[in-house]
Backbone as CSV, one residue per row, in Angstrom:
resi,resn,N_x,N_y,N_z,CA_x,CA_y,CA_z,C_x,C_y,C_z
1,MET,23.756,-50.446,14.345,22.742,-50.342,13.402,21.455,-50.228,13.998
2,LYS,21.274,-50.786,15.348,19.997,-50.750,16.072,20.026,-49.176,16.555
3,PHE,21.141,-48.467,16.645,21.006,-47.167,17.152,20.300,-46.218,16.018
4,ILE,20.732,-46.426,14.669,19.963,-45.809,13.500,18.572,-46.029,13.628
5,ALA,18.204,-47.306,13.754,16.659,-47.602,13.854,16.085,-47.015,14.889
6,THR,16.605,-46.841,15.945,15.975,-45.922,17.000,15.933,-44.567,16.710
7,ILE,16.901,-44.070,16.177,16.731,-42.750,15.754,15.617,-42.439,14.714
8,ILE,15.528,-43.228,13.823,14.355,-43.047,12.721,13.117,-43.253,13.286
9,SER,13.088,-44.211,14.292,11.591,-44.375,14.820,11.195,-43.354,15.604
10,ALA,12.099,-42.561,16.112,12.046,-41.510,17.026,11.728,-40.390,16.344
11,ILE,12.043,-40.180,14.996,11.794,-38.945,13.928,10.351,-39.060,13.352
12,ARG,9.957,-40.280,13.492,8.632,-40.492,12.528,7.499,-39.611,13.182
13,PRO,7.133,-39.477,14.344,6.108,-38.458,14.955,6.562,-37.088,14.325
14,VAL,7.671,-36.664,14.535,7.816,-35.318,13.892,7.580,-35.158,12.502
15,GLN,8.035,-36.320,11.650,7.755,-36.345,10.289,6.360,-36.182,9.840
16,PHE,5.406,-36.796,10.657,4.045,-36.807,10.701,3.602,-35.515,10.913
17,LEU,3.980,-34.746,11.856,3.703,-33.532,12.356,3.956,-32.541,11.121
18,PHE,5.109,-32.624,10.437,5.587,-31.697,9.611,4.879,-31.699,8.244
19,THR,4.507,-33.054,8.001,3.760,-33.517,6.842,2.277,-32.817,6.865
20,ALA,1.706,-33.039,8.038,0.285,-32.416,8.418,0.298,-30.987,8.427
21,LEU,1.401,-30.286,8.981,1.486,-28.734,8.690,1.657,-28.300,7.319
22,MET,2.491,-28.936,6.596,2.691,-28.468,5.186,1.318,-28.595,4.449
23,CYS,0.663,-29.621,4.652,-0.777,-30.035,3.922,-1.751,-29.041,4.422
24,THR,-1.690,-28.540,5.621,-2.715,-27.408,5.957,-2.311,-26.089,5.360
25,LEU,-0.960,-25.885,5.319,-0.299,-24.776,4.760,-0.801,-24.700,3.083
26,LEU,-0.831,-25.800,2.399,-1.081,-25.840,0.931,-2.532,-25.606,1.049
27,LEU,-3.336,-26.106,1.937,-4.728,-25.902,1.710,-5.240,-24.409,1.727
28,PHE,-4.675,-23.739,3.049,-5.055,-22.397,3.085,-4.288,-21.467,1.981
29,ALA,-3.389,-21.737,1.260,-2.720,-21.075,0.360,-3.502,-21.221,-0.972
30,GLY,-4.086,-22.346,-1.130,-5.101,-22.483,-2.166,-6.344,-21.911,-2.063
31,VAL,-6.762,-21.576,-1.025,-8.125,-21.028,-0.580,-7.923,-19.435,-0.660
32,THR,-6.741,-18.784,-0.358,-6.770,-17.430,-0.272,-7.151,-16.598,-1.355
33,PRO,-6.627,-17.160,-2.550,-7.158,-16.348,-3.899,-8.562,-16.451,-4.229
34,ALA,-9.078,-17.359,-3.762,-10.683,-17.548,-3.720,-11.252,-16.453,-3.076
35,GLN,-10.896,-16.253,-1.837,-11.475,-15.412,-0.924,-11.183,-13.946,-1.322
36,ALA,-10.193,-13.776,-1.987,-9.847,-12.361,-2.702,-10.872,-12.068,-3.644
37,GLY,-11.594,-12.880,-4.223,-12.694,-12.759,-5.041,-13.897,-12.261,-4.591
38,ASN,-14.038,-12.360,-3.124,-15.299,-12.033,-2.496,-15.120,-10.526,-1.965
39,MET,-13.997,-9.906,-2.116,-14.011,-8.602,-1.607,-15.102,-7.477,-2.509
40,PRO,-15.533,-6.432,-1.810,-16.554,-5.742,-2.683,-15.805,-5.114,-3.889
41,LYS,-16.471,-5.036,-4.924,-15.928,-4.638,-6.253,-16.063,-3.004,-6.416
42,SER,-15.201,-2.187,-6.752,-15.592,-0.884,-7.141,-15.976,-0.852,-8.719
43,LYS,-16.871,0.205,-9.002,-17.427,0.344,-10.359,-16.307,0.639,-11.057
44,LEU,-16.159,0.185,-12.475,-15.132,0.445,-13.360,-15.306,1.832,-13.845
45,THR,-16.312,2.497,-13.895,-16.373,3.809,-14.439,-16.468,4.963,-13.391
46,GLU,-16.101,4.500,-12.139,-16.164,5.364,-11.081,-15.123,6.596,-11.103
47,GLY,-13.982,6.393,-11.644,-13.155,7.424,-11.597,-12.964,8.186,-12.977
48,THR,-13.745,7.705,-13.860,-13.500,8.340,-15.259,-14.029,9.765,-15.430
49,ASP,-15.079,10.116,-14.535,-15.607,11.312,-14.611,-14.454,12.506,-14.218
50,GLN,-13.669,12.182,-13.259,-12.703,13.132,-12.804,-11.602,13.331,-13.716
51,LEU,-11.301,12.082,-14.389,-10.129,12.064,-15.278,-10.420,12.852,-16.682
52,GLN,-11.878,12.733,-16.979,-12.221,13.247,-18.316,-12.222,14.810,-18.084
53,LYS,-12.585,15.455,-16.949,-12.410,16.746,-16.577,-10.999,17.337,-16.510
54,ILE,-10.134,16.405,-15.940,-8.765,16.870,-16.083,-8.096,16.846,-17.427
55,ASP,-8.813,15.783,-18.243,-8.188,15.792,-19.506,-8.635,17.052,-20.394
56,ALA,-9.895,17.446,-20.218,-10.408,18.464,-20.920,-9.665,19.858,-20.432
57,LYS,-9.271,19.975,-19.184,-8.625,21.103,-18.756,-7.200,20.980,-19.378
58,ALA,-6.464,20.008,-19.327,-5.177,19.910,-19.988,-5.180,20.157,-21.514
59,GLN,-6.209,19.642,-22.275,-6.516,19.986,-23.619,-6.396,21.493,-23.790
60,THR,-7.411,22.317,-22.950,-7.429,23.674,-23.140,-6.267,24.353,-22.827
61,ALA,-5.437,23.711,-22.019,-4.270,24.565,-21.544,-3.116,24.374,-22.590
62,ILE,-3.310,23.328,-23.401,-2.333,22.948,-24.556,-2.689,24.038,-25.649
63,ASP,-3.902,24.285,-25.983,-4.444,25.048,-27.104,-4.202,26.482,-26.922
64,LYS,-4.222,27.119,-25.562,-3.916,28.357,-25.326,-2.530,28.761,-25.187
65,PRO,-2.295,29.913,-25.532,-0.894,30.400,-25.316,-0.517,30.164,-23.858
66,ALA,0.924,30.492,-23.557,1.575,30.256,-22.262,0.737,31.248,-21.397
67,THR,0.428,30.565,-20.005,-0.239,31.579,-19.325,0.889,32.154,-18.192
68,SER,0.217,33.364,-17.603,1.047,34.237,-16.713,1.002,33.441,-15.357
69,LEU,2.110,33.823,-14.520,2.178,33.260,-13.151,0.991,33.763,-12.493
70,GLU,0.358,34.945,-12.552,-0.839,35.268,-11.865,-1.854,34.319,-12.026
71,GLU,-2.048,33.854,-13.367,-3.249,33.045,-13.740,-3.126,31.666,-12.914
72,VAL,-2.040,31.243,-13.154,-1.679,30.016,-12.469,-1.816,29.953,-10.983
73,GLU,-1.422,31.005,-10.277,-1.650,30.959,-8.806,-3.117,31.081,-8.516
74,GLU,-3.884,31.825,-9.464,-5.228,32.087,-9.212,-6.067,30.767,-9.348
75,ARG,-5.663,29.966,-10.370,-6.232,28.677,-10.501,-5.781,27.705,-9.319
76,SER,-4.678,27.696,-8.889,-4.283,26.817,-7.931,-4.686,27.079,-6.541
77,LYS,-5.368,28.143,-6.240,-6.033,28.580,-5.147,-7.161,27.738,-4.915
78,ASN,-7.884,27.109,-5.676,-8.969,26.307,-5.708,-8.838,24.951,-5.103
79,GLY,-7.613,24.428,-5.068,-7.237,23.029,-4.753,-5.839,22.712,-4.402
80,LEU,-5.587,21.659,-4.731,-4.121,21.000,-4.425,-3.180,21.761,-5.333
81,ASN,-3.531,21.781,-6.753,-2.727,22.263,-7.817,-3.609,22.725,-8.886
82,GLU,-3.020,23.350,-9.924,-3.813,23.863,-10.994,-4.740,22.749,-11.755
83,VAL,-4.010,21.687,-12.143,-4.742,20.796,-12.848,-5.732,19.760,-12.106
84,GLN,-5.307,19.252,-10.999,-5.972,18.388,-10.082,-7.163,19.100,-9.467
85,GLY,-7.103,20.265,-8.990,-7.964,20.959,-8.239,-8.047,20.309,-7.004
86,SER,-9.383,19.986,-6.278,-9.529,19.410,-5.089,-9.878,17.898,-5.173
87,ALA,-9.611,17.308,-6.350,-9.910,15.786,-6.449,-9.084,15.079,-5.436
88,ASP,-9.818,14.082,-4.932,-9.179,13.161,-3.834,-8.513,13.766,-2.806
89,LYS,-8.669,15.043,-2.360,-8.102,15.615,-1.447,-8.163,14.763,-0.167
90,ASP,-9.333,14.475,0.177,-9.702,13.653,1.413,-8.900,12.198,1.379
91,LYS,-8.297,11.599,0.273,-7.587,10.537,0.309,-6.114,10.636,0.519
92,MET,-5.710,11.971,0.578,-4.146,11.960,0.719,-3.838,12.041,2.064
93,TYR,-2.708,11.525,2.196,-2.146,11.499,3.723,-1.598,12.878,4.050
94,THR,-1.893,13.041,5.422,-1.582,14.435,5.838,-0.693,13.990,7.230
95,SER,0.501,14.670,7.607,0.927,14.341,8.708,0.680,15.381,9.796
96,LYS,0.411,14.908,10.979,-0.138,15.733,12.269,1.238,16.460,12.614
97,SER,2.456,15.755,12.720,3.660,16.462,13.364,4.346,17.161,12.443
98,SER,5.273,18.096,12.909,5.951,18.992,11.952,7.358,18.142,11.701
99,LYS,7.537,17.250,12.694,8.876,16.457,12.726,8.714,15.366,11.317
100,PRO,9.708,15.119,10.697,9.713,14.048,9.602,9.777,12.510,10.366
101,ALA,9.173,11.621,9.558,9.085,10.401,10.271,10.459,9.828,10.557
102,VAL,11.412,10.234,9.681,12.845,9.694,9.855,13.568,10.034,11.091
103,THR,12.969,11.312,11.468,13.714,11.914,12.861,13.022,11.060,13.799
104,ASP,11.812,10.871,13.966,11.152,10.010,14.784,11.709,8.716,15.144
105,LYS,12.021,8.023,13.947,12.504,6.709,14.249,14.023,6.601,14.511
106,LEU,14.731,7.632,14.113,16.129,7.930,14.703,16.274,8.010,16.184
107,GLU,15.103,8.879,16.715,15.071,9.213,18.101,14.851,7.959,18.846
108,LYS,13.818,7.085,18.359,13.467,5.946,19.111,14.569,4.980,19.146
109,ALA,15.338,4.926,17.979,16.565,3.853,17.829,17.576,4.249,18.962
110,LEU,17.950,5.555,18.955,18.810,6.019,19.843,18.617,5.833,21.161
111,ASP,17.130,5.851,21.682,16.696,5.776,22.961,16.910,4.324,23.352
112,LYS,16.455,3.377,22.460,16.610,2.087,22.729,18.212,1.543,22.988
113,MET,19.141,2.338,22.304,20.574,2.133,22.318,20.932,2.579,23.737
114,ASN,20.523,3.630,24.093,21.015,4.158,25.433,20.589,3.486,26.610
115,LYS,19.470,2.742,26.603,18.821,1.874,27.667,19.652,0.749,28.072
């Protein structure tokens, strides 16, 4: 019986440290959402101008008869596609390499296996 009491008394500092760690974790978990509110906010009407232009183009396209392939190609030369134009072109991801990312990951994994 004295052996069990010795084990329990040896575990008490570990229990204290574990409790202190959990309290700290709960404190930081409670503060994190409050810090998210301090982020810079974007204007709610910032993106509506582009959307209204795109909507207007879509409505005119619906009202017109079907367009020919040449007209579609001519309109798509101005940007990414016929409807979107060059909107948000700078925000799109472009890859610098011609190889797909999967090929790069596969080669790295094979190199690690061969070492």
